[in-house]
PDB file of C-alpha atoms in Angstrom:
ATOM      1  CA  MET H   1     -14.354 -74.513-232.277  1.00 50.00           C
ATOM      2  CA  MET H   2     -14.406 -74.426-228.479  1.00 51.00           C
ATOM      3  CA  ARG H   3     -18.227 -74.504-228.362  1.00 54.00           C
ATOM      4  CA  LYS H   4     -18.393 -77.624-230.577  1.00 53.00           C
ATOM      5  CA  ARG H   5     -15.886 -79.471-228.362  1.00 54.00           C
ATOM      6  CA  GLN H   6     -17.943 -78.700-225.207  1.00 55.00           C
ATOM      7  CA  ILE H   7     -21.088 -80.093-226.818  1.00 57.00           C
ATOM      8  CA  ASN H   8     -19.256 -83.257-227.929  1.00 70.00           C
ATOM      9  CA  ASP H   9     -17.711 -83.732-224.453  1.00 72.00           C
ATOM     10  CA  GLY H  10     -21.146 -83.324-222.855  1.00 71.00           C
ATOM     11  CA  ALA H  11     -22.714 -85.832-225.250  1.00 73.00           C
ATOM     12  CA  ALA H  12     -19.874 -88.290-224.647  1.00 75.00           C
ATOM     13  CA  GLY H  13     -20.278 -87.909-220.877  1.00 75.00           C
ATOM     14  CA  ALA H  14     -24.016 -88.491-221.107  1.00 73.00           C
ATOM     15  CA  LEU H  15     -23.457 -91.568-223.287  1.00 77.00           C
ATOM     16  CA  ILE H  16     -20.920 -92.998-220.834  1.00 81.00           C
ATOM     17  CA  LEU H  17     -23.326 -92.396-217.931  1.00 79.00           C
ATOM     18  CA  LEU H  18     -26.158 -94.072-219.858  1.00 76.00           C
ATOM     19  CA  LEU H  19     -23.972 -97.102-220.661  1.00 78.00           C
ATOM     20  CA  PHE H  20     -22.878 -97.332-217.032  1.00 80.00           C
ATOM     21  CA  LEU H  21     -26.468 -97.265-215.761  1.00 81.00           C
ATOM     22  CA  LEU H  22     -27.546 -99.837-218.354  1.00 76.00           C
ATOM     23  CA  SER H  23     -24.693-102.180-217.421  1.00 78.00           C
ATOM     24  CA  MET H  24     -25.507-101.825-213.695  1.00 76.00           C
ATOM     25  CA  HIS H  25     -29.133-102.658-214.419  1.00 73.00           C
ATOM     26  CA  LEU H  26     -28.150-105.753-216.411  1.00 75.00           C
ATOM     27  CA  LEU H  27     -25.614-106.869-213.798  1.00 73.00           C
ATOM     28  CA  GLY H  28     -28.170-106.336-211.059  1.00 64.00           C
ATOM     29  CA  GLY H  29     -30.487-108.709-212.872  1.00 57.00           C
ATOM     30  CA  PHE H  30     -27.654-111.217-213.209  1.00 54.00           C
ATOM     31  CA  PHE H  31     -26.764-111.120-209.514  1.00 54.00           C
ATOM     32  CA  ASN H  32     -30.389-111.178-208.374  1.00 52.00           C
ATOM     33  CA  SER H  33     -31.485-114.035-210.622  1.00 47.00           C
ATOM     34  CA  SER H  34     -31.993-116.319-207.628  1.00 47.00           C
ATOM     35  CA  ALA H  35     -34.476-113.817-206.164  1.00 48.00           C
ATOM     36  CA  ARG H  36     -36.444-113.903-209.424  1.00 51.00           C
ATOM     37  CA  ASP H  37     -36.572-117.703-209.407  1.00 54.00           C
ATOM     38  CA  THR H  38     -38.653-117.761-206.217  1.00 58.00           C
ATOM     39  CA  ALA H  39     -42.394-117.389-206.569  1.00 62.00           C
ATOM     40  CA  PRO H  40     -43.775-114.018-205.463  1.00 70.00           C
ATOM     41  CA  CYS H  41     -46.072-113.902-202.448  1.00 71.00           C
ATOM     42  CA  ASP H  42     -49.744-113.950-203.335  1.00 72.00           C
ATOM     43  CA  GLU H  43     -50.607-112.585-199.930  1.00 71.00           C
ATOM     44  CA  LYS H  44     -48.332-111.120-197.284  1.00 87.00           C
ATOM     45  CA  VAL H  45     -48.426-112.061-193.613  1.00 86.00           C
ATOM     46  CA  PHE H  46     -47.387-109.138-191.391  1.00 91.00           C
ATOM     47  CA  VAL H  47     -46.067-109.761-187.871  1.00 89.00           C
ATOM     48  CA  GLN H  48     -44.912-107.105-185.422  1.00 89.00           C
ATOM     49  CA  VAL H  49     -42.158-107.967-182.950  1.00 89.00           C
ATOM     50  CA  SER H  50     -41.181-105.811-179.982  1.00 88.00           C
ATOM     51  CA  GLY H  51     -39.439-105.979-176.630  1.00 85.00           C
ATOM     52  CA  ASN H  52     -35.991-107.505-176.077  1.00 84.00           C
ATOM     53  CA  ILE H  53     -35.200-107.884-179.754  1.00 84.00           C
ATOM     54  CA  GLN H  54     -32.375-106.437-181.868  1.00 87.00           C
ATOM     55  CA  TRP H  55     -34.554-104.787-184.533  1.00 89.00           C
ATOM     56  CA  PRO H  56     -38.159-104.316-183.383  1.00 90.00           C
ATOM     57  CA  GLY H  57     -40.636-103.636-186.153  1.00 89.00           C
ATOM     58  CA  VAL H  58     -43.179-105.110-188.541  1.00 90.00           C
ATOM     59  CA  TYR H  59     -41.991-107.867-190.877  1.00 91.00           C
ATOM     60  CA  ALA H  60     -43.631-109.397-193.966  1.00 88.00           C
ATOM     61  CA  PHE H  61     -43.674-113.123-194.752  1.00 89.00           C
ATOM     62  CA  CYS H  62     -45.192-115.199-197.554  1.00 88.00           C
ATOM     63  CA  GLN H  63     -46.858-117.581-195.110  1.00 89.00           C
ATOM     64  CA  PRO H  64     -47.510-117.596-191.354  1.00 89.00           C
ATOM     65  CA  PRO H  65     -44.025-117.789-189.826  1.00 88.00           C
ATOM     66  CA  ALA H  66     -42.822-119.771-186.828  1.00 86.00           C
ATOM     67  CA  LEU H  67     -41.549-117.708-183.893  1.00 86.00           C
ATOM     68  CA  ASN H  68     -37.904-118.605-184.622  1.00 85.00           C
ATOM     69  CA  GLU H  69     -38.360-117.296-188.189  1.00 88.00           C
ATOM     70  CA  VAL H  70     -39.693-113.980-186.874  1.00 86.00           C
ATOM     71  CA  LEU H  71     -36.824-113.721-184.380  1.00 86.00           C
ATOM     72  CA  GLY H  72     -34.283-114.465-187.114  1.00 86.00           C
ATOM     73  CA  ARG H  73     -35.663-111.704-189.330  1.00 88.00           C
ATOM     74  CA  ALA H  74     -35.608-109.270-186.382  1.00 86.00           C
ATOM     75  CA  GLY H  75     -31.946-109.971-185.577  1.00 86.00           C
ATOM     76  CA  GLY H  76     -32.545-112.224-182.591  1.00 81.00           C
ATOM     77  CA  LEU H  77     -32.775-111.429-178.910  1.00 81.00           C
ATOM     78  CA  ILE H  78     -30.703-108.614-177.475  1.00 78.00           C
ATOM     79  CA  LYS H  79     -27.538-109.565-175.612  1.00 70.00           C
ATOM     80  CA  GLY H  80     -28.194-110.854-172.131  1.00 62.00           C
ATOM     81  CA  ALA H  81     -31.592-112.350-172.963  1.00 54.00           C
ATOM     82  CA  GLN H  82     -32.012-116.104-172.632  1.00 57.00           C
ATOM     83  CA  LYS H  83     -31.309-118.028-175.843  1.00 56.00           C
ATOM     84  CA  SER H  84     -33.898-120.800-175.473  1.00 59.00           C
ATOM     85  CA  LEU H  85     -37.500-119.761-175.660  1.00 63.00           C
ATOM     86  CA  PRO H  86     -40.715-121.429-174.624  1.00 61.00           C
ATOM     87  CA  ARG H  87     -43.147-121.988-177.523  1.00 58.00           C
ATOM     88  CA  ASN H  88     -40.309-121.564-180.054  1.00 62.00           C
ATOM     89  CA  GLY H  89     -42.329-123.568-182.606  1.00 72.00           C
ATOM     90  CA  MET H  90     -45.429-121.384-182.281  1.00 83.00           C
ATOM     91  CA  VAL H  91     -46.834-120.026-185.539  1.00 84.00           C
ATOM     92  CA  CYS H  92     -47.587-116.306-185.733  1.00 84.00           C
ATOM     93  CA  HIS H  93     -50.715-115.105-187.536  1.00 84.00           C
ATOM     94  CA  CYS H  94     -51.114-112.014-189.673  1.00 86.00           C
ATOM     95  CA  GLY H  95     -51.666-108.911-187.578  1.00 86.00           C
ATOM     96  CA  SER H  96     -50.100-110.322-184.423  1.00 86.00           C
ATOM     97  CA  ASN H  97     -47.705-108.480-182.139  1.00 88.00           C
ATOM     98  CA  ILE H  98     -45.120-110.709-180.500  1.00 86.00           C
ATOM     99  CA  CYS H  99     -43.571-109.051-177.444  1.00 87.00           C
ATOM    100  CA  LEU H 100     -40.499-110.566-175.778  1.00 83.00           C
ATOM    101  CA  ARG H 101     -39.670-109.475-172.220  1.00 79.00           C
ATOM    102  CA  ASN H 102     -37.015-110.648-169.798  1.00 75.00           C
ATOM    103  CA  ASP H 103     -38.341-112.128-166.606  1.00 68.00           C
ATOM    104  CA  VAL H 104     -35.925-112.910-163.753  1.00 63.00           C
ATOM    105  CA  GLN H 105     -34.701-116.172-165.326  1.00 67.00           C
ATOM    106  CA  ARG H 106     -36.366-116.488-168.692  1.00 72.00           C
ATOM    107  CA  VAL H 107     -37.848-114.635-171.647  1.00 72.00           C
ATOM    108  CA  CYS H 108     -41.633-114.249-171.578  1.00 80.00           C
ATOM    109  CA  ILE H 109     -43.538-114.257-174.860  1.00 82.00           C
ATOM    110  CA  CYS H 110     -46.741-112.265-175.132  1.00 84.00           C
ATOM    111  CA  GLU H 111     -48.872-112.502-178.246  1.00 84.00           C
ATOM    112  CA  ASP H 112     -51.365-109.744-178.899  1.00 85.00           C
ATOM    113  CA  GLU H 113     -52.852-107.912-181.875  1.00 87.00           C
ATOM    114  CA  MET H 114     -50.842-105.157-183.530  1.00 87.00           C
ATOM    115  CA  SER H 115     -52.171-101.628-183.410  1.00 88.00           C
ATOM    116  CA  ALA H 116     -55.211-100.903-185.552  1.00 86.00           C
ATOM    117  CA  PHE H 117     -53.253 -98.059-187.132  1.00 86.00           C
ATOM    118  CA  TYR H 118     -50.585-100.518-188.335  1.00 86.00           C
ATOM    119  CA  LYS H 119     -53.302-102.865-189.602  1.00 86.00           C
ATOM    120  CA  VAL H 120     -55.072-100.175-191.624  1.00 86.00           C
ATOM    121  CA  THR H 121     -51.747 -99.027-193.098  1.00 86.00           C
ATOM    122  CA  LEU H 122     -50.822-102.588-194.079  1.00 86.00           C
ATOM    123  CA  GLY H 123     -54.263-103.454-195.465  1.00 85.00           C
ATOM    124  CA  ILE H 124     -55.154-105.909-192.688  1.00 87.00           C
ATOM    125  CA  PRO H 125     -58.900-105.675-191.954  1.00 89.00           C
ATOM    126  CA  LEU H 126     -60.119-104.747-188.472  1.00 88.00           C
ATOM    127  CA  SER H 127     -62.776-106.798-186.708  1.00 88.00           C
ATOM    128  CA  LEU H 128     -65.969-104.765-186.440  1.00 87.00           C
ATOM    129  CA  ASN H 129     -67.096-106.896-183.483  1.00 88.00           C
ATOM    130  CA  THR H 130     -63.894-106.781-181.418  1.00 87.00           C
ATOM    131  CA  GLU H 131     -61.875-103.663-182.308  1.00 87.00           C
ATOM    132  CA  SER H 132     -61.616-101.022-179.614  1.00 88.00           C
ATOM    133  CA  ARG H 133     -63.187 -97.600-179.895  1.00 88.00           C
ATOM    134  CA  HIS H 134     -59.725 -96.070-180.287  1.00 91.00           C
ATOM    135  CA  GLY H 135     -58.784 -98.656-182.944  1.00 88.00           C
ATOM    136  CA  LEU H 136     -61.867 -97.851-185.015  1.00 88.00           C
ATOM    137  CA  THR H 137     -60.618 -94.271-185.381  1.00 88.00           C
ATOM    138  CA  ALA H 138     -57.773 -95.637-187.542  1.00 87.00           C
ATOM    139  CA  ILE H 139     -60.333 -96.064-190.334  1.00 88.00           C
ATOM    140  CA  PRO H 140     -60.434 -93.005-192.598  1.00 87.00           C
ATOM    141  CA  GLY H 141     -63.622 -91.028-192.017  1.00 86.00           C
ATOM    142  CA  ILE H 142     -64.318 -92.461-188.562  1.00 87.00           C
ATOM    143  CA  GLY H 143     -63.606 -90.088-185.711  1.00 88.00           C
ATOM    144  CA  PRO H 144     -64.052 -90.535-181.964  1.00 90.00           C
ATOM    145  CA  SER H 145     -67.790 -89.778-181.924  1.00 90.00           C
ATOM    146  CA  ILE H 146     -68.664 -92.237-184.717  1.00 88.00           C
ATOM    147  CA  ALA H 147     -66.361 -94.864-183.175  1.00 89.00           C
ATOM    148  CA  ARG H 148     -68.188 -94.396-179.870  1.00 90.00           C
ATOM    149  CA  ALA H 149     -71.542 -94.813-181.672  1.00 89.00           C
ATOM    150  CA  ILE H 150     -70.304 -98.010-183.381  1.00 89.00           C
ATOM    151  CA  VAL H 151     -69.223 -99.529-180.061  1.00 89.00           C
ATOM    152  CA  ARG H 152     -72.511 -98.487-178.410  1.00 90.00           C
ATOM    153  CA  GLU H 153     -74.536-100.104-181.229  1.00 87.00           C
ATOM    154  CA  ARG H 154     -72.320-103.214-181.201  1.00 87.00           C
ATOM    155  CA  ASP H 155     -72.864-103.642-177.446  1.00 89.00           C
ATOM    156  CA  LYS H 156     -76.627-103.108-177.834  1.00 89.00           C
ATOM    157  CA  ARG H 157     -76.824-105.774-180.578  1.00 84.00           C
ATOM    158  CA  LEU H 158     -74.332-108.131-178.862  1.00 86.00           C
ATOM    159  CA  GLY H 159     -72.264-107.894-182.035  1.00 85.00           C
ATOM    160  CA  PHE H 160     -73.057-107.195-185.655  1.00 87.00           C
ATOM    161  CA  GLN H 161     -74.375-110.070-187.772  1.00 88.00           C
ATOM    162  CA  LYS H 162     -73.987-108.273-191.124  1.00 88.00           C
ATOM    163  CA  MET H 163     -71.785-105.389-192.181  1.00 85.00           C
ATOM    164  CA  ASP H 164     -74.663-103.304-193.525  1.00 85.00           C
ATOM    165  CA  GLU H 165     -76.102-103.070-189.989  1.00 85.00           C
ATOM    166  CA  MET H 166     -73.625-100.195-189.603  1.00 85.00           C
ATOM    167  CA  LEU H 167     -75.982 -98.080-191.720  1.00 87.00           C
ATOM    168  CA  SER H 168     -78.350 -97.846-188.714  1.00 86.00           C
ATOM    169  CA  ILE H 169     -75.704 -95.896-186.765  1.00 85.00           C
ATOM    170  CA  PRO H 170     -76.255 -92.125-186.742  1.00 85.00           C
ATOM    171  CA  GLY H 171     -73.461 -90.428-188.719  1.00 84.00           C
ATOM    172  CA  ILE H 172     -72.842 -93.388-191.038  1.00 85.00           C
ATOM    173  CA  GLY H 173     -74.456 -92.950-194.409  1.00 86.00           C
ATOM    174  CA  PRO H 174     -73.941 -94.908-197.633  1.00 87.00           C
ATOM    175  CA  ILE H 175     -70.762 -93.008-198.613  1.00 88.00           C
ATOM    176  CA  LEU H 176     -68.994 -93.432-195.255  1.00 86.00           C
ATOM    177  CA  TYR H 177     -70.215 -97.021-195.011  1.00 88.00           C
ATOM    178  CA  LYS H 178     -68.747 -97.859-198.425  1.00 88.00           C
ATOM    179  CA  LYS H 179     -65.467 -96.151-197.510  1.00 88.00           C
ATOM    180  CA  ALA H 180     -65.176 -97.804-194.064  1.00 85.00           C
ATOM    181  CA  ALA H 181     -66.428-101.290-194.966  1.00 86.00           C
ATOM    182  CA  ARG H 182     -63.314-102.113-196.988  1.00 88.00           C
ATOM    183  CA  TYR H 183     -61.248-101.821-193.771  1.00 89.00           C
ATOM    184  CA  LEU H 184     -63.522-104.088-191.741  1.00 87.00           C
ATOM    185  CA  ILE H 185     -64.480-107.735-191.301  1.00 81.00           C
ATOM    186  CA  LEU H 186     -67.027-109.294-188.958  1.00 84.00           C
TER     187      LEU H 186
END
């Protein structure tokens, strides 16, 4: 008799847990209905923000954001930094790194490219004609010696005109070319 009661209690407990999880799932859908009403992003725009900011990091947007949008997502400037910014209406492009630094009386904004390693991780293509030797090593299969050969060939040609010109570089065969080309643009 005791064994049967333990099995029934276990089944009842599992049923209650299942009903609880199902109700939480349904309520989650009810409370998040406004999030489902917005259209999903077709393509993400990634912007890195660093310097005198509350939460430095890389943020995703559905379209190129204005600087004030990026700052809002990153929690704003740290305490003590100037509140008004020059170029507050500037639009940030995908793969950019916005760095905010305090000068004596104002906040300086520097816009640069984010690290090639971030770009590769996020699926942002690297420029074959402008990426640094170190940045090219972020591409799987390309080490320091092949990156050096790519830069040497790029300098000799004054830039690549077509992607398949990489095949003339010693160490890059059809398999590595196919693997690396999906991370690159001209």
